Structures are given as structure tokens and as C-alpha cells.
Amino acid sequence: MKKSTRTEIFVTAGIAVFFLIFLSPILIALSGSFRNLKDTSNYLQLFRSVTLESYAAAFEKMNYFRSLKNSLLITIISVILLLIFCSMAGYAIARLKGKLGSFLQIFFLAGMIVSAQMSIIPMYRIINKIGIGNTIAAPIALYVTAALPFSIFLYTNFIKSGVPYSLEEAARIDGASVPYTFVRVVIPLTKPALSSLVITQGVPIWNDFFFGMLFLSAPTKKTLPLMMLNFIGDMENATQWNMLFAACFLSALPILIIYSFLQRYFVSGLTVGAVKG
């Protein structure tokens, strides 16, 4: 057997083992979600029973449709505002000539260094001072500001690498204004980048627990991740693992559906401009 063939076999086997190890928690949780509510035996015994009892109980206890509406509302508004702001800022930075464009790109990129959790105390005081505490506006504002640095960085590089400036010059020769050129020429060409931002920033917003826990105390405004607290036990009540597993998959289902429609844009949006020539 050739050395290259043996190396390929070992690499493939190593990837397969890593893949199984990575998937094992998901398989255990999926198996537990299909168990009866009172079945708390060894969870390593996969799929010993298949029933939707845990899903039905989790669906009811989470008040699924109300929580789903809250999650969709917060995520959609946050992503739309993020795409509007990052596309305008990224386009302006990409087309600025001289040192100002480079400075602004580095300026926004520096925002990735400081995490939102490090500045939560001043943000909490500001949110309460302006009177939007315990409203969906509070987490939306924080999600957008926290995601802007990476989004502007990605969108700016996409325009520099994937949108020829000659197309904009041709549009302006035909009499198109800058806003018209941006909306009609640039935006359609940057759909892969925008779709990638929907996934890379929308999923963390959807799954976020931290900001929602701080600013959404009313039960009618809680999102799907926050409703999972109902299944976590305390000193008197044990954690309802089967319902918790089912709630996790119910919360992830909408994101999986959205990703299935956007996946063809995802890779192209992240890899464009990685190789030139």
C-alpha cells in the first residue's frame, strides 16, 4: 500500500471518529426527546422507545406559538436593521479612497475586540434610562450593535472583491444616482454576503439567552430559549430532561428550515475573495 493511500485512510478514519464524537451529544439528546416523560434511565441506551409525549408536553409548557412569535419578531427586526446599517456602511467604506476608508474599516473591526458582555453594566443603565427596559427594543438594539463590526467587515471585503467598480461607473454614465446605483446594482450583486450574514448573525440572535434574560422579564415577551428555563430544576424539583431535550429541538427547527433555503448562498458569501487571480 502506498504511503499516500495509508495517510488518506488514517485521515479519513480520524475525521469519521471526530464526526461521531461531535454528533454523540446530539444523538443522546434526540434519543431522550423521544422517551416517555418519566423514563430517566441510562441515556446511552439510544432510542429504546419512540413517543411524542415529551414533545407534546414541551410544546404546551413553552406556549410554543407565542414564544415562536417573540423569537421571530426579535430576530427578523434585528437582522433587517443589521443588513440595512452594515450594507450602507460597508459600501461607503469600500468605495472611500485614501486613508479614510482604511481607518474606518479598522475602526469598526476594533469593535470585535470588546464583547457585549464586558460592557453590560453601562448598557443596562442606558437601556433603563431611555425607557425601553422590558421591551423587545432593548435586546434588538444590543443585538444590532454587537453584530455590526463583523458584518461591516464581511460586507466591505465582499464589495471590494466581488463587485466591480466599473459596473457602478457604467450606471452613473447612464445617469443613475448613487442611491439608485447602490440599491439597483450593488445590493443584487451582494446577495450571497447578505444571506451569509442572515445565517452567521441570525442564528446567535435566535439562540441568545443572555440579553433576553436581562431585559425580557414579562412572560408574554419571552423567546423560545428563555422558555427552556421552565424545564430546569432546582433544589426541590428535578430537571425535566426529556422535555428539555424536546424543547431544544423545537427551538432549533425554525432555524434549520431557514438554513435549508439559504445554504447555497452561505458558502459563497464567506469564501468570495478568499482567492484572487
PDB file of C-alpha atoms in Angstrom, residues 62-179:
ATOM      1  CA  MET A  62     -43.405  26.549  26.361  1.00  0.00           C
ATOM      2  CA  ASN A  63     -46.537  28.202  24.966  1.00  0.00           C
ATOM      3  CA  TYR A  64     -44.793  27.486  21.699  1.00  0.00           C
ATOM      4  CA  PHE A  65     -46.608  29.727  19.237  1.00  0.00           C
ATOM      5  CA  ARG A  66     -46.407  32.804  21.467  1.00  0.00           C
ATOM      6  CA  SER A  67     -42.699  32.219  22.182  1.00  0.00           C
ATOM      7  CA  LEU A  68     -42.080  31.474  18.498  1.00  0.00           C
ATOM      8  CA  LYS A  69     -43.721  34.780  17.555  1.00  0.00           C
ATOM      9  CA  ASN A  70     -41.483  36.656  20.010  1.00  0.00           C
ATOM     10  CA  SER A  71     -38.340  34.936  18.713  1.00  0.00           C
ATOM     11  CA  LEU A  72     -39.282  35.573  15.097  1.00  0.00           C
ATOM     12  CA  LEU A  73     -40.136  39.212  15.760  1.00  0.00           C
ATOM     13  CA  ILE A  74     -36.896  39.971  17.589  1.00  0.00           C
ATOM     14  CA  THR A  75     -34.696  38.031  15.168  1.00  0.00           C
ATOM     15  CA  ILE A  76     -36.277  39.372  11.969  1.00  0.00           C
ATOM     16  CA  ILE A  77     -36.239  43.018  13.085  1.00  0.00           C
ATOM     17  CA  SER A  78     -32.643  42.701  14.347  1.00  0.00           C
ATOM     18  CA  VAL A  79     -31.413  41.076  11.131  1.00  0.00           C
ATOM     19  CA  ILE A  80     -33.209  43.576   8.867  1.00  0.00           C
ATOM     20  CA  LEU A  81     -31.773  46.561  10.749  1.00  0.00           C
ATOM     21  CA  LEU A  82     -28.351  44.933  10.758  1.00  0.00           C
ATOM     22  CA  LEU A  83     -28.417  44.346   6.988  1.00  0.00           C
ATOM     23  CA  ILE A  84     -29.508  47.928   6.330  1.00  0.00           C
ATOM     24  CA  PHE A  85     -26.816  49.501   8.507  1.00  0.00           C
ATOM     25  CA  CYS A  86     -23.938  47.186   7.559  1.00  0.00           C
ATOM     26  CA  SER A  87     -24.689  47.363   3.811  1.00  0.00           C
ATOM     27  CA  MET A  88     -24.708  51.172   3.768  1.00  0.00           C
ATOM     28  CA  ALA A  89     -21.625  51.452   5.974  1.00  0.00           C
ATOM     29  CA  GLY A  90     -19.770  48.662   4.161  1.00  0.00           C
ATOM     30  CA  TYR A  91     -20.480  50.166   0.741  1.00  0.00           C
ATOM     31  CA  ALA A  92     -19.303  53.616   1.828  1.00  0.00           C
ATOM     32  CA  ILE A  93     -16.115  52.240   3.393  1.00  0.00           C
ATOM     33  CA  ALA A  94     -15.336  50.036   0.390  1.00  0.00           C
ATOM     34  CA  ARG A  95     -15.628  52.924  -2.048  1.00  0.00           C
ATOM     35  CA  LEU A  96     -13.814  55.553   0.012  1.00  0.00           C
ATOM     36  CA  LYS A  97     -10.386  56.295  -1.385  1.00  0.00           C
ATOM     37  CA  GLY A  98      -7.295  57.127   0.601  1.00  0.00           C
ATOM     38  CA  LYS A  99      -6.559  56.563   4.257  1.00  0.00           C
ATOM     39  CA  LEU A 100     -10.055  57.383   5.486  1.00  0.00           C
ATOM     40  CA  GLY A 101     -11.550  54.151   4.138  1.00  0.00           C
ATOM     41  CA  SER A 102      -8.808  52.035   5.718  1.00  0.00           C
ATOM     42  CA  PHE A 103      -9.145  53.875   9.012  1.00  0.00           C
ATOM     43  CA  LEU A 104     -12.924  53.364   9.155  1.00  0.00           C
ATOM     44  CA  GLN A 105     -12.564  49.674   8.333  1.00  0.00           C
ATOM     45  CA  ILE A 106     -10.050  49.210  11.159  1.00  0.00           C
ATOM     46  CA  PHE A 107     -12.215  51.361  13.457  1.00  0.00           C
ATOM     47  CA  PHE A 108     -15.256  49.134  13.029  1.00  0.00           C
ATOM     48  CA  LEU A 109     -13.128  45.996  13.105  1.00  0.00           C
ATOM     49  CA  ALA A 110     -11.807  47.062  16.515  1.00  0.00           C
ATOM     50  CA  GLY A 111     -15.346  46.697  17.826  1.00  0.00           C
ATOM     51  CA  MET A 112     -14.936  42.916  17.610  1.00  0.00           C
ATOM     52  CA  ILE A 113     -12.315  43.044  20.367  1.00  0.00           C
ATOM     53  CA  VAL A 114     -14.723  44.186  23.087  1.00  0.00           C
ATOM     54  CA  SER A 115     -17.531  41.714  23.738  1.00  0.00           C
ATOM     55  CA  ALA A 116     -21.007  42.936  24.611  1.00  0.00           C
ATOM     56  CA  GLN A 117     -20.891  41.085  27.932  1.00  0.00           C
ATOM     57  CA  MET A 118     -17.929  43.202  29.091  1.00  0.00           C
ATOM     58  CA  SER A 119     -19.952  46.409  28.823  1.00  0.00           C
ATOM     59  CA  ILE A 120     -23.263  45.049  30.082  1.00  0.00           C
ATOM     60  CA  ILE A 121     -23.462  47.319  33.167  1.00  0.00           C
ATOM     61  CA  PRO A 122     -23.316  50.659  31.278  1.00  0.00           C
ATOM     62  CA  MET A 123     -25.584  49.235  28.582  1.00  0.00           C
ATOM     63  CA  TYR A 124     -28.086  48.119  31.203  1.00  0.00           C
ATOM     64  CA  ARG A 125     -28.139  51.596  32.748  1.00  0.00           C
ATOM     65  CA  ILE A 126     -28.507  53.279  29.343  1.00  0.00           C
ATOM     66  CA  ILE A 127     -31.368  50.972  28.332  1.00  0.00           C
ATOM     67  CA  ASN A 128     -33.258  51.747  31.547  1.00  0.00           C
ATOM     68  CA  LYS A 129     -32.515  55.478  31.308  1.00  0.00           C
ATOM     69  CA  ILE A 130     -34.062  55.786  27.857  1.00  0.00           C
ATOM     70  CA  GLY A 131     -37.113  53.817  28.987  1.00  0.00           C
ATOM     71  CA  ILE A 132     -37.026  50.725  26.765  1.00  0.00           C
ATOM     72  CA  GLY A 133     -36.328  48.180  29.502  1.00  0.00           C
ATOM     73  CA  ASN A 134     -38.556  45.077  29.433  1.00  0.00           C
ATOM     74  CA  THR A 135     -39.424  45.720  25.768  1.00  0.00           C
ATOM     75  CA  ILE A 136     -38.219  43.924  22.657  1.00  0.00           C
ATOM     76  CA  ALA A 137     -36.476  47.144  21.605  1.00  0.00           C
ATOM     77  CA  ALA A 138     -33.780  46.584  24.257  1.00  0.00           C
ATOM     78  CA  PRO A 139     -32.401  43.235  23.001  1.00  0.00           C
ATOM     79  CA  ILE A 140     -32.857  44.330  19.370  1.00  0.00           C
ATOM     80  CA  ALA A 141     -30.664  47.404  19.935  1.00  0.00           C
ATOM     81  CA  LEU A 142     -27.974  45.315  21.617  1.00  0.00           C
ATOM     82  CA  TYR A 143     -28.055  42.562  19.002  1.00  0.00           C
ATOM     83  CA  VAL A 144     -27.620  45.048  16.162  1.00  0.00           C
ATOM     84  CA  THR A 145     -24.779  46.994  17.765  1.00  0.00           C
ATOM     85  CA  ALA A 146     -22.946  43.823  18.825  1.00  0.00           C
ATOM     86  CA  ALA A 147     -23.133  42.303  15.337  1.00  0.00           C
ATOM     87  CA  LEU A 148     -22.224  45.422  13.341  1.00  0.00           C
ATOM     88  CA  PRO A 149     -18.387  45.145  13.475  1.00  0.00           C
ATOM     89  CA  PHE A 150     -18.158  41.677  11.912  1.00  0.00           C
ATOM     90  CA  SER A 151     -20.999  42.389   9.478  1.00  0.00           C
ATOM     91  CA  ILE A 152     -19.360  45.566   8.178  1.00  0.00           C
ATOM     92  CA  PHE A 153     -16.023  43.761   7.879  1.00  0.00           C
ATOM     93  CA  LEU A 154     -17.551  40.919   5.838  1.00  0.00           C
ATOM     94  CA  TYR A 155     -19.665  43.154   3.613  1.00  0.00           C
ATOM     95  CA  THR A 156     -16.823  45.591   2.907  1.00  0.00           C
ATOM     96  CA  ASN A 157     -14.476  42.812   1.794  1.00  0.00           C
ATOM     97  CA  PHE A 158     -17.223  41.271  -0.341  1.00  0.00           C
ATOM     98  CA  ILE A 159     -17.760  44.533  -2.234  1.00  0.00           C
ATOM     99  CA  LYS A 160     -14.019  45.049  -2.745  1.00  0.00           C
ATOM    100  CA  SER A 161     -13.569  41.519  -4.108  1.00  0.00           C
ATOM    101  CA  GLY A 162     -16.872  40.679  -5.775  1.00  0.00           C
ATOM    102  CA  VAL A 163     -18.431  43.907  -7.085  1.00  0.00           C
ATOM    103  CA  PRO A 164     -16.509  45.542  -9.964  1.00  0.00           C
ATOM    104  CA  TYR A 165     -16.425  49.313  -9.727  1.00  0.00           C
ATOM    105  CA  SER A 166     -16.810  49.508 -13.492  1.00  0.00           C
ATOM    106  CA  LEU A 167     -20.472  48.480 -13.143  1.00  0.00           C
ATOM    107  CA  GLU A 168     -21.149  51.468 -10.902  1.00  0.00           C
ATOM    108  CA  GLU A 169     -19.309  53.781 -13.296  1.00  0.00           C
ATOM    109  CA  ALA A 170     -21.429  52.491 -16.187  1.00  0.00           C
ATOM    110  CA  ALA A 171     -24.615  53.110 -14.179  1.00  0.00           C
ATOM    111  CA  ARG A 172     -23.559  56.676 -13.376  1.00  0.00           C
ATOM    112  CA  ILE A 173     -22.719  57.353 -17.024  1.00  0.00           C
ATOM    113  CA  ASP A 174     -26.317  56.353 -17.785  1.00  0.00           C
ATOM    114  CA  GLY A 175     -27.489  58.976 -15.296  1.00  0.00           C
ATOM    115  CA  ALA A 176     -28.059  56.819 -12.195  1.00  0.00           C
ATOM    116  CA  SER A 177     -27.617  58.485  -8.822  1.00  0.00           C
ATOM    117  CA  VAL A 178     -25.527  56.998  -6.015  1.00  0.00           C
ATOM    118  CA  PRO A 179     -28.566  55.725  -4.026  1.00  0.00           C
TER     119      PRO A 179
END
